[in-house]
mmCIF file of C-alpha atoms in Angstrom:
data_model
loop_
_atom_site.group_PDB
_atom_site.id
_atom_site.type_symbol
_atom_site.label_atom_id
_atom_site.label_comp_id
_atom_site.label_asym_id
_atom_site.label_seq_id
_atom_site.Cartn_x
_atom_site.Cartn_y
_atom_site.Cartn_z
ATOM 1 C CA MET A 1272 -8.592 55.653 127.274
ATOM 2 C CA ARG A 1273 -5.464 55.423 130.341
ATOM 3 C CA ARG A 1274 -5.551 57.925 132.198
ATOM 4 C CA PHE A 1275 -2.000 59.389 130.665
ATOM 5 C CA GLU A 1276 -3.517 59.742 127.817
ATOM 6 C CA LEU A 1277 -6.200 61.845 128.859
ATOM 7 C CA ALA A 1278 -3.218 63.789 130.458
ATOM 8 C CA VAL A 1279 -1.483 64.241 127.340
ATOM 9 C CA LEU A 1280 -4.902 65.121 125.396
ATOM 10 C CA ALA A 1281 -5.783 67.941 127.611
ATOM 11 C CA ALA A 1282 -2.718 69.546 127.188
ATOM 12 C CA MET A 1283 -1.822 69.263 123.870
ATOM 13 C CA THR A 1284 -5.575 71.195 123.455
ATOM 14 C CA LEU A 1285 -3.529 73.653 124.998
ATOM 15 C CA THR A 1286 -0.945 73.722 122.885
ATOM 16 C CA ALA A 1287 -3.289 73.872 119.794
ATOM 17 C CA ALA A 1288 -3.932 76.986 120.782
ATOM 18 C CA LEU A 1289 -0.545 78.927 121.815
ATOM 19 C CA PRO A 1290 0.395 81.735 119.914
ATOM 20 C CA ALA A 1291 3.520 81.978 117.914
ATOM 21 C CA VAL A 1292 6.978 81.381 120.327
ATOM 22 C CA PRO A 1293 10.151 83.280 119.309
ATOM 23 C CA ALA A 1294 13.276 81.093 118.269
ATOM 24 C CA GLN A 1295 14.460 81.641 121.986
ATOM 25 C CA ALA A 1296 11.938 80.056 123.966
ATOM 26 C CA HIS A 1297 12.360 76.843 122.918
ATOM 27 C CA ALA A 1298 14.639 76.568 127.002
ATOM 28 C CA GLY A 1299 11.142 77.804 128.420
ATOM 29 C CA PRO A 1300 8.816 76.121 129.917
ATOM 30 C CA ARG A 1301 6.112 77.323 127.154
ATOM 31 C CA PRO A 1302 5.636 73.996 124.297
ATOM 32 C CA LEU A 1303 5.945 74.610 120.355
ATOM 33 C CA GLY A 1304 3.051 74.230 118.652
ATOM 34 C CA LEU A 1305 -0.309 73.586 116.409
ATOM 35 C CA ASP A 1306 0.261 77.697 115.212
ATOM 36 C CA HIS A 1307 3.398 76.761 113.251
ATOM 37 C CA CYS A 1308 1.903 73.898 111.095
ATOM 38 C CA THR A 1309 0.549 74.118 108.125
ATOM 39 C CA ALA A 1310 -1.874 70.478 106.606
ATOM 40 C CA THR A 1311 0.724 69.039 105.451
ATOM 41 C CA ALA A 1312 4.463 70.837 107.344
ATOM 42 C CA CYS A 1313 5.179 72.688 111.010
ATOM 43 C CA HIS A 1314 7.731 74.910 111.017
ATOM 44 C CA PHE A 1315 9.947 75.255 114.615
ATOM 45 C CA ASP A 1316 12.360 77.476 114.216
ATOM 46 C CA VAL A 1317 14.629 75.796 117.081
ATOM 47 C CA PRO A 1318 18.786 75.408 116.955
ATOM 48 C CA PRO A 1319 20.105 72.691 116.557
ATOM 49 C CA GLY A 1320 20.045 70.127 119.420
ATOM 50 C CA THR A 1321 17.265 67.244 120.320
ATOM 51 C CA TYR A 1322 13.670 67.322 120.894
ATOM 52 C CA ASP A 1323 10.377 64.625 121.640
ATOM 53 C CA VAL A 1324 7.687 64.978 119.655
ATOM 54 C CA THR A 1325 4.094 64.485 120.446
ATOM 55 C CA VAL A 1326 1.770 64.588 118.168
ATOM 56 C CA LEU A 1327 -2.011 64.006 118.394
ATOM 57 C CA LEU A 1328 -3.825 62.348 114.980
ATOM 58 C CA GLY A 1329 -7.341 62.116 114.528
ATOM 59 C CA GLY A 1330 -10.224 63.696 113.118
ATOM 60 C CA ASP A 1331 -13.968 63.384 112.860
ATOM 61 C CA SER A 1332 -13.019 61.222 109.679
ATOM 62 C CA ALA A 1333 -11.218 58.366 109.926
ATOM 63 C CA SER A 1334 -8.070 59.450 109.402
ATOM 64 C CA SER A 1335 -4.320 57.427 108.505
ATOM 65 C CA THR A 1336 -1.312 59.539 108.994
ATOM 66 C CA SER A 1337 2.076 59.641 109.157
ATOM 67 C CA VAL A 1338 5.328 62.177 109.953
ATOM 68 C CA GLY A 1339 8.682 62.584 108.211
ATOM 69 C CA GLY A 1340 10.983 65.316 108.744
ATOM 70 C CA GLU A 1341 14.584 66.738 107.813
ATOM 71 C CA THR A 1342 15.965 64.874 104.746
ATOM 72 C CA ARG A 1343 12.894 62.717 104.657
ATOM 73 C CA ARG A 1344 13.655 60.505 107.366
ATOM 74 C CA ALA A 1345 10.124 58.388 108.273
ATOM 75 C CA LEU A 1346 9.863 59.765 112.350
ATOM 76 C CA LEU A 1347 6.231 57.608 112.869
ATOM 77 C CA PRO A 1348 4.993 54.991 111.267
ATOM 78 C CA GLU A 1349 1.267 55.274 109.673
ATOM 79 C CA THR A 1350 -0.696 55.746 112.077
ATOM 80 C CA ALA A 1351 -5.034 55.054 112.286
ATOM 81 C CA ALA A 1352 -7.943 56.732 114.202
ATOM 82 C CA ALA A 1353 -10.981 56.180 113.520
ATOM 83 C CA PRO A 1354 -13.854 58.503 112.982
ATOM 84 C CA GLY A 1355 -14.204 60.831 115.642
ATOM 85 C CA ALA A 1356 -11.534 59.678 118.024
ATOM 86 C CA ARG A 1357 -7.902 60.952 118.647
ATOM 87 C CA THR A 1358 -4.346 58.779 118.942
ATOM 88 C CA VAL A 1359 -1.224 60.611 121.193
ATOM 89 C CA ARG A 1360 1.729 59.190 119.410
ATOM 90 C CA GLY A 1361 5.226 60.313 120.284
ATOM 91 C CA PHE A 1362 9.101 60.587 118.827
ATOM 92 C CA THR A 1363 12.387 62.153 119.561
ATOM 93 C CA VAL A 1364 13.798 63.953 117.091
ATOM 94 C CA ASN A 1365 17.379 64.918 116.320
ATOM 95 C CA VAL A 1366 18.254 68.078 114.677
ATOM 96 C CA ARG A 1367 21.385 69.267 113.690
ATOM 97 C CA THR A 1368 23.550 71.147 110.938
ATOM 98 C CA PRO A 1369 24.281 69.676 107.767
ATOM 99 C CA GLU A 1370 20.752 68.097 108.587
ATOM 100 C CA GLY A 1371 21.376 65.381 106.437
ATOM 101 C CA GLU A 1372 24.831 63.769 105.081
ATOM 102 C CA PRO A 1373 27.444 64.997 106.904
ATOM 103 C CA THR A 1374 29.254 66.442 103.521
ATOM 104 C CA GLY A 1375 26.583 67.134 102.291
ATOM 105 C CA PRO A 1376 24.861 70.873 101.732
ATOM 106 C CA ASP A 1377 23.291 72.867 105.320
ATOM 107 C CA GLY A 1378 20.018 72.318 104.574
ATOM 108 C CA SER A 1379 17.184 74.279 106.089
ATOM 109 C CA ALA A 1380 17.794 75.492 109.716
ATOM 110 C CA GLY A 1381 14.993 75.058 112.454
ATOM 111 C CA LEU A 1382 12.928 71.457 112.601
ATOM 112 C CA ASP A 1383 10.606 71.107 109.882
ATOM 113 C CA LEU A 1384 8.279 67.776 109.678
ATOM 114 C CA THR A 1385 5.871 66.238 107.472
ATOM 115 C CA ILE A 1386 2.052 65.036 107.793
ATOM 116 C CA GLY A 1387 1.365 62.564 105.224
ATOM 117 C CA GLY A 1388 -0.383 59.538 104.597
ATOM 118 C CA THR A 1389 -3.412 58.325 103.420
ATOM 119 C CA ALA A 1390 -6.226 60.255 105.096
ATOM 120 C CA PRO A 1391 -3.486 62.709 106.902
ATOM 121 C CA ALA A 1392 -5.282 64.243 110.420
ATOM 122 C CA LEU A 1393 -3.212 66.319 112.702
ATOM 123 C CA ALA A 1394 -5.201 67.592 116.066
ATOM 124 C CA GLY A 1395 -2.347 68.862 117.661
ATOM 125 C CA ILE A 1396 1.468 68.864 118.387
ATOM 126 C CA ARG A 1397 3.858 69.712 121.497
ATOM 127 C CA VAL A 1398 8.109 70.251 120.953
ATOM 128 C CA VAL A 1399 10.146 70.636 123.903
ATOM 129 C CA PRO A 1400 13.569 69.709 123.938
ATOM 130 C CA ALA A 1401 14.213 66.569 125.159
ATOM 131 C CA ARG A 1402 15.613 66.274 128.513
ATOM 132 C CA HIS A 1403 17.806 62.643 128.514
ATOM 133 C CA PRO A 1404 17.624 61.338 125.694
ATOM 134 C CA ARG A 1405 19.129 58.152 124.250
ATOM 135 C CA GLN A 1406 21.219 58.144 121.144
ATOM 136 C CA ILE A 1407 21.958 56.195 118.346
ATOM 137 C CA LEU A 1408 24.500 57.544 116.000
ATOM 138 C CA LEU A 1409 24.946 55.760 113.341
ATOM 139 C CA VAL A 1410 28.083 55.753 111.145
ATOM 140 C CA GLY A 1411 27.465 54.055 107.348
ATOM 141 C CA ASP A 1412 28.304 54.768 104.060
ATOM 142 C CA SER A 1413 25.078 55.414 100.997
ATOM 143 C CA THR A 1414 23.491 51.779 102.370
ATOM 144 C CA VAL A 1415 22.609 53.679 105.404
ATOM 145 C CA CYS A 1416 22.234 57.237 104.835
ATOM 146 C CA ASP A 1417 19.898 60.046 104.802
ATOM 147 C CA GLN A 1418 19.941 59.925 101.385
ATOM 148 C CA PRO A 1419 18.590 63.710 99.697
ATOM 149 C CA ALA A 1420 16.489 62.861 97.300
ATOM 150 C CA GLU A 1421 14.307 60.315 95.819
ATOM 151 C CA PRO A 1422 14.247 56.936 94.361
ATOM 152 C CA TYR A 1423 17.045 56.884 96.955
ATOM 153 C CA THR A 1424 16.673 55.590 100.335
ATOM 154 C CA GLY A 1425 19.198 54.811 103.709
ATOM 155 C CA TRP A 1426 17.846 52.358 105.691
ATOM 156 C CA GLY A 1427 19.639 54.636 109.054
ATOM 157 C CA GLN A 1428 16.639 56.880 107.380
ATOM 158 C CA GLN A 1429 13.618 54.779 108.014
ATOM 159 C CA LEU A 1430 15.306 54.038 111.248
ATOM 160 C CA PRO A 1431 14.072 56.361 113.679
ATOM 161 C CA GLN A 1432 10.127 55.739 113.067
ATOM 162 C CA TYR A 1433 10.737 52.784 115.020
ATOM 163 C CA LEU A 1434 11.893 53.898 118.248
ATOM 164 C CA ARG A 1435 10.162 55.923 121.006
ATOM 165 C CA THR A 1436 9.765 58.685 122.705
ATOM 166 C CA GLY A 1437 13.814 58.748 124.430
ATOM 167 C CA VAL A 1438 15.632 57.645 121.756
ATOM 168 C CA SER A 1439 17.024 60.114 118.409
ATOM 169 C CA VAL A 1440 18.988 58.839 115.832
ATOM 170 C CA ALA A 1441 21.579 60.809 113.838
ATOM 171 C CA ASP A 1442 22.756 59.683 110.912
ATOM 172 C CA TYR A 1443 26.538 60.275 110.537
ATOM 173 C CA ALA A 1444 26.285 57.952 107.584
ATOM 174 C CA ASP A 1445 27.524 59.447 104.337
ATOM 175 C CA SER A 1446 27.959 58.730 100.074
ATOM 176 C CA GLY A 1447 30.848 57.176 99.471
ATOM 177 C CA GLU A 1448 32.464 56.551 102.293
ATOM 178 C CA SER A 1449 35.336 53.734 102.598
ATOM 179 C CA THR A 1450 36.737 52.690 106.423
ATOM 180 C CA VAL A 1451 40.271 54.837 105.266
ATOM 181 C CA THR A 1452 37.673 58.068 104.195
ATOM 182 C CA TYR A 1453 35.718 57.986 106.866
ATOM 183 C CA LEU A 1454 38.611 58.757 109.234
ATOM 184 C CA GLU A 1455 40.221 60.453 107.539
ATOM 185 C CA ASN A 1456 37.606 63.500 106.815
ATOM 186 C CA PRO A 1457 37.663 66.249 109.642
ATOM 187 C CA GLN A 1458 34.374 66.576 108.607
ATOM 188 C CA LEU A 1459 32.785 62.322 109.912
ATOM 189 C CA TRP A 1460 34.439 60.979 112.480
ATOM 190 C CA ALA A 1461 36.413 63.776 114.118
ATOM 191 C CA THR A 1462 33.172 65.164 113.815
ATOM 192 C CA VAL A 1463 30.980 62.518 114.871
ATOM 193 C CA GLN A 1464 33.953 60.659 117.872
ATOM 194 C CA PRO A 1465 33.349 64.200 120.224
ATOM 195 C CA LEU A 1466 29.625 63.958 119.591
ATOM 196 C CA ILE A 1467 29.331 60.177 121.447
ATOM 197 C CA ARG A 1468 27.691 60.345 125.012
ATOM 198 C CA PRO A 1469 28.597 57.775 127.612
ATOM 199 C CA GLY A 1470 25.847 55.092 126.585
ATOM 200 C CA ASP A 1471 25.521 55.898 122.914
ATOM 201 C CA LEU A 1472 25.086 53.576 120.247
ATOM 202 C CA VAL A 1473 27.534 54.231 117.930
ATOM 203 C CA LEU A 1474 26.223 51.434 114.924
ATOM 204 C CA VAL A 1475 29.277 50.745 112.540
ATOM 205 C CA GLN A 1476 28.847 49.485 108.553
ATOM 206 C CA LEU A 1477 31.200 50.539 106.172
ATOM 207 C CA ALA A 1478 32.298 48.228 103.639
ATOM 208 C CA HIS A 1479 30.948 48.964 100.119
ATOM 209 C CA ASN A 1480 33.462 51.409 99.260
ATOM 210 C CA ASP A 1481 36.106 49.243 100.635
ATOM 211 C CA LYS A 1482 36.887 47.716 96.888
ATOM 212 C CA THR A 1483 40.900 48.287 97.391
ATOM 213 C CA THR A 1484 41.305 48.473 101.225
ATOM 214 C CA ASP A 1485 43.621 45.058 102.528
ATOM 215 C CA GLU A 1486 42.489 42.991 105.041
ATOM 216 C CA ALA A 1487 45.242 43.917 107.907
ATOM 217 C CA THR A 1488 44.172 48.536 107.203
ATOM 218 C CA TYR A 1489 40.179 47.473 106.540
ATOM 219 C CA ARG A 1490 40.820 45.085 110.045
ATOM 220 C CA ALA A 1491 43.105 48.100 112.151
ATOM 221 C CA ASN A 1492 40.252 50.716 110.983
ATOM 222 C CA LEU A 1493 37.390 49.027 112.188
ATOM 223 C CA GLU A 1494 39.573 48.317 115.533
ATOM 224 C CA THR A 1495 40.387 51.546 115.427
ATOM 225 C CA LEU A 1496 36.686 53.234 115.453
ATOM 226 C CA VAL A 1497 35.746 50.944 117.956
ATOM 227 C CA ALA A 1498 38.191 51.915 120.532
ATOM 228 C CA GLY A 1499 37.035 55.953 119.711
ATOM 229 C CA VAL A 1500 33.782 54.696 120.152
ATOM 230 C CA ARG A 1501 34.873 53.612 124.045
ATOM 231 C CA GLU A 1502 36.876 56.256 124.724
ATOM 232 C CA LYS A 1503 33.918 58.158 125.028
ATOM 233 C CA GLY A 1504 31.845 56.216 126.572
ATOM 234 C CA GLY A 1505 30.294 54.830 124.105
ATOM 235 C CA ARG A 1506 29.055 51.191 123.395
ATOM 236 C CA PRO A 1507 29.978 50.540 119.547
ATOM 237 C CA VAL A 1508 27.729 47.799 117.346
ATOM 238 C CA LEU A 1509 28.899 46.605 114.744
ATOM 239 C CA VAL A 1510 26.775 45.651 111.432
ATOM 240 C CA THR A 1511 27.595 44.034 108.535
ATOM 241 C CA PRO A 1512 27.041 45.566 105.606
ATOM 242 C CA ILE A 1513 23.393 44.543 103.470
ATOM 243 C CA VAL A 1514 23.902 42.659 100.874
ATOM 244 C CA ARG A 1515 24.196 43.184 96.530
ATOM 245 C CA ARG A 1516 21.105 41.822 94.536
ATOM 246 C CA TRP A 1517 23.080 39.500 92.474
ATOM 247 C CA PHE A 1518 22.119 36.428 92.103
ATOM 248 C CA ASN A 1519 23.784 33.085 90.204
ATOM 249 C CA ALA A 1520 22.407 31.547 87.933
ATOM 250 C CA ASP A 1521 20.875 28.620 90.949
ATOM 251 C CA GLY A 1522 18.563 31.882 92.623
ATOM 252 C CA THR A 1523 21.491 32.022 95.888
ATOM 253 C CA LEU A 1524 24.017 35.298 96.584
ATOM 254 C CA ASP A 1525 26.472 32.354 97.366
ATOM 255 C CA ASN A 1526 29.048 35.196 95.401
ATOM 256 C CA ASP A 1527 31.476 38.041 95.338
ATOM 257 C CA ILE A 1528 30.130 40.424 94.113
ATOM 258 C CA ALA A 1529 26.176 40.400 96.259
ATOM 259 C CA LEU A 1530 28.611 39.151 99.924
ATOM 260 C CA LEU A 1531 30.817 42.235 99.383
ATOM 261 C CA VAL A 1532 34.101 39.788 99.022
ATOM 262 C CA ASN A 1533 36.442 42.981 97.360
ATOM 263 C CA GLY A 1534 38.597 42.398 94.366
ATOM 264 C CA LEU A 1535 42.442 41.724 96.581
ATOM 265 C CA GLY A 1536 39.916 38.883 98.407
ATOM 266 C CA VAL A 1537 38.848 41.143 101.966
ATOM 267 C CA ASN A 1538 35.832 39.289 102.691
ATOM 268 C CA HIS A 1539 34.141 42.582 104.368
ATOM 269 C CA PRO A 1540 31.449 40.565 106.538
ATOM 270 C CA ALA A 1541 33.704 37.743 107.943
ATOM 271 C CA VAL A 1542 36.101 40.382 109.231
ATOM 272 C CA ILE A 1543 33.455 42.235 110.880
ATOM 273 C CA ARG A 1544 32.031 39.434 112.277
ATOM 274 C CA GLU A 1545 35.848 38.549 113.401
ATOM 275 C CA VAL A 1546 36.906 41.801 114.899
ATOM 276 C CA ALA A 1547 33.489 41.743 116.622
ATOM 277 C CA ALA A 1548 34.374 38.036 118.307
ATOM 278 C CA ALA A 1549 37.785 39.314 119.212
ATOM 279 C CA GLU A 1550 37.103 42.652 120.828
ATOM 280 C CA ASP A 1551 33.570 41.782 122.402
ATOM 281 C CA VAL A 1552 31.425 44.356 120.490
ATOM 282 C CA PRO A 1553 27.527 43.559 119.985
ATOM 283 C CA LEU A 1554 27.457 42.347 115.666
ATOM 284 C CA ILE A 1555 24.275 42.809 113.990
ATOM 285 C CA ASP A 1556 24.813 40.614 110.696
ATOM 286 C CA LEU A 1557 23.344 42.243 108.209
ATOM 287 C CA THR A 1558 24.382 40.210 105.596
ATOM 288 C CA ALA A 1559 23.371 37.241 106.318
ATOM 289 C CA ARG A 1560 19.175 38.840 107.382
ATOM 290 C CA THR A 1561 19.163 40.797 104.340
ATOM 291 C CA LYS A 1562 20.897 37.264 102.128
ATOM 292 C CA ALA A 1563 18.331 35.286 103.776
ATOM 293 C CA LEU A 1564 15.317 37.852 103.136
ATOM 294 C CA VAL A 1565 16.411 38.534 99.053
ATOM 295 C CA GLU A 1566 16.802 34.102 98.482
ATOM 296 C CA SER A 1567 13.406 33.510 99.480
ATOM 297 C CA LEU A 1568 11.990 36.292 97.756
ATOM 298 C CA GLY A 1569 13.563 35.074 94.659
ATOM 299 C CA VAL A 1570 15.326 36.853 91.311
ATOM 300 C CA GLU A 1571 11.694 39.078 90.543
ATOM 301 C CA GLY A 1572 9.992 39.206 94.335
ATOM 302 C CA SER A 1573 13.497 41.067 95.276
ATOM 303 C CA LYS A 1574 13.388 43.551 92.299
ATOM 304 C CA ALA A 1575 11.583 46.051 94.525
ATOM 305 C CA LEU A 1576 13.859 45.812 97.697
ATOM 306 C CA TYR A 1577 16.425 47.681 95.180
ATOM 307 C CA LEU A 1578 16.300 50.404 93.468
ATOM 308 C CA TYR A 1579 16.634 48.088 89.982
ATOM 309 C CA ASN A 1580 13.049 49.179 88.232
ATOM 310 C CA GLU A 1581 14.215 52.321 88.216
ATOM 311 C CA LYS A 1582 17.820 52.275 87.918
ATOM 312 C CA ARG A 1583 19.338 49.016 87.212
ATOM 313 C CA ASP A 1584 20.568 49.247 90.983
ATOM 314 C CA ASN A 1585 21.112 46.970 92.842
ATOM 315 C CA THR A 1586 22.968 48.036 95.132
ATOM 316 C CA HIS A 1587 21.278 50.803 97.014
ATOM 317 C CA THR A 1588 17.341 50.167 98.447
ATOM 318 C CA SER A 1589 14.438 52.107 97.366
ATOM 319 C CA VAL A 1590 11.879 53.060 100.278
ATOM 320 C CA TYR A 1591 10.160 50.112 100.368
ATOM 321 C CA GLY A 1592 13.693 48.127 101.400
ATOM 322 C CA ALA A 1593 15.462 50.857 103.794
ATOM 323 C CA THR A 1594 11.979 50.641 105.478
ATOM 324 C CA VAL A 1595 12.444 46.713 105.849
ATOM 325 C CA TYR A 1596 15.799 47.487 106.327
ATOM 326 C CA ALA A 1597 15.775 49.311 108.697
ATOM 327 C CA GLY A 1598 12.976 46.500 110.575
ATOM 328 C CA LEU A 1599 16.031 44.111 110.914
ATOM 329 C CA VAL A 1600 17.863 45.983 112.608
ATOM 330 C CA ARG A 1601 15.214 47.151 114.486
ATOM 331 C CA ASP A 1602 14.333 43.216 115.126
ATOM 332 C CA GLU A 1603 18.235 43.198 116.718
ATOM 333 C CA LEU A 1604 17.929 46.401 118.379
ATOM 334 C CA ARG A 1605 15.579 45.069 120.282
ATOM 335 C CA ALA A 1606 16.614 41.076 120.927
ATOM 336 C CA GLN A 1607 20.328 41.780 122.000
ATOM 337 C CA HIS A 1608 18.226 44.653 124.236
ATOM 338 C CA LEU A 1609 20.988 47.239 123.523
ATOM 339 C CA VAL A 1610 18.007 49.831 123.444
ATOM 340 C CA PRO A 1611 15.364 48.967 125.962
ATOM 341 C CA GLN A 1612 12.226 46.911 124.878
ATOM 342 C CA GLY A 1613 9.772 49.649 125.774
ATOM 343 C CA ARG A 1614 11.847 52.038 122.991
ATOM 344 C CA VAL A 1615 11.650 50.193 120.719
ATOM 345 C CA ARG A 1616 8.361 49.736 118.376
ATOM 346 C CA VAL A 1617 7.513 46.102 116.997
ATOM 347 C CA GLY A 1618 4.173 47.032 115.101
#
């Protein structure tokens, strides 16, 4: 075992024995620990902010543990440990109010974590305020957002599990929003823009609900969002929308419904690509990536990505589909060096 891991194990053994810590102690030197947890959940009475969480996983028997939190976010993928072994993992989590969609309910105060997996075993935990976290903010719609209830899941909800300690995801996507409504609603862009710090990534995926937006307006709205991110020193990234699972007879997705061309003939992915090129903005072409994947799986195999089986829904993704699509975003962040490689999980 590496020296670093031995040191962390020693520190977490001490952390697990800490007495209860009052809420105001979050800024002090002592971390919050295992006494705030049951076998399946943890609650930490902390104010909104960004927190580094280190977990010690494993037990006397073979174990396999995942960690989720807040509004159904995936924070740590399932991690196996052999009998008697201990494994150290970490992540950085955003705590905010509302804790899920920006126009939704406030949710519960503080940081809530869920301990899951096929054989969960949490041996220790350490929660401290993050000192200089990198932040990824998400601007989007229902295919991106922190969905409050199963089976709906946004890809932004699954993205945190692919990032290591030091990078948090602040998902400000909201169901039903277009570029028009996102800019107009004071709970959305007017709230998000002041939160952008120099160097923050801001991923923008808005198209599904721009059904009646003309091309000039759609283009101008994207340009407004890009300019607003840059005004705060952030780094905008434009993301083309995930495809709808709408097949042609020949098994392709080359139709307006699948590829997000609205009733006015506005080809949303094409406009996004053009704005990204004109504004010299990084582009994640999620339309192309999801189209290729869905077509490769075919009519039957692709059903599991969406909510077809549960809801006959070919637009919104299942937990599985959102996880796969978040992995595509992770791959692009890594390939384009938008997040330092050491900050991205590749397994």
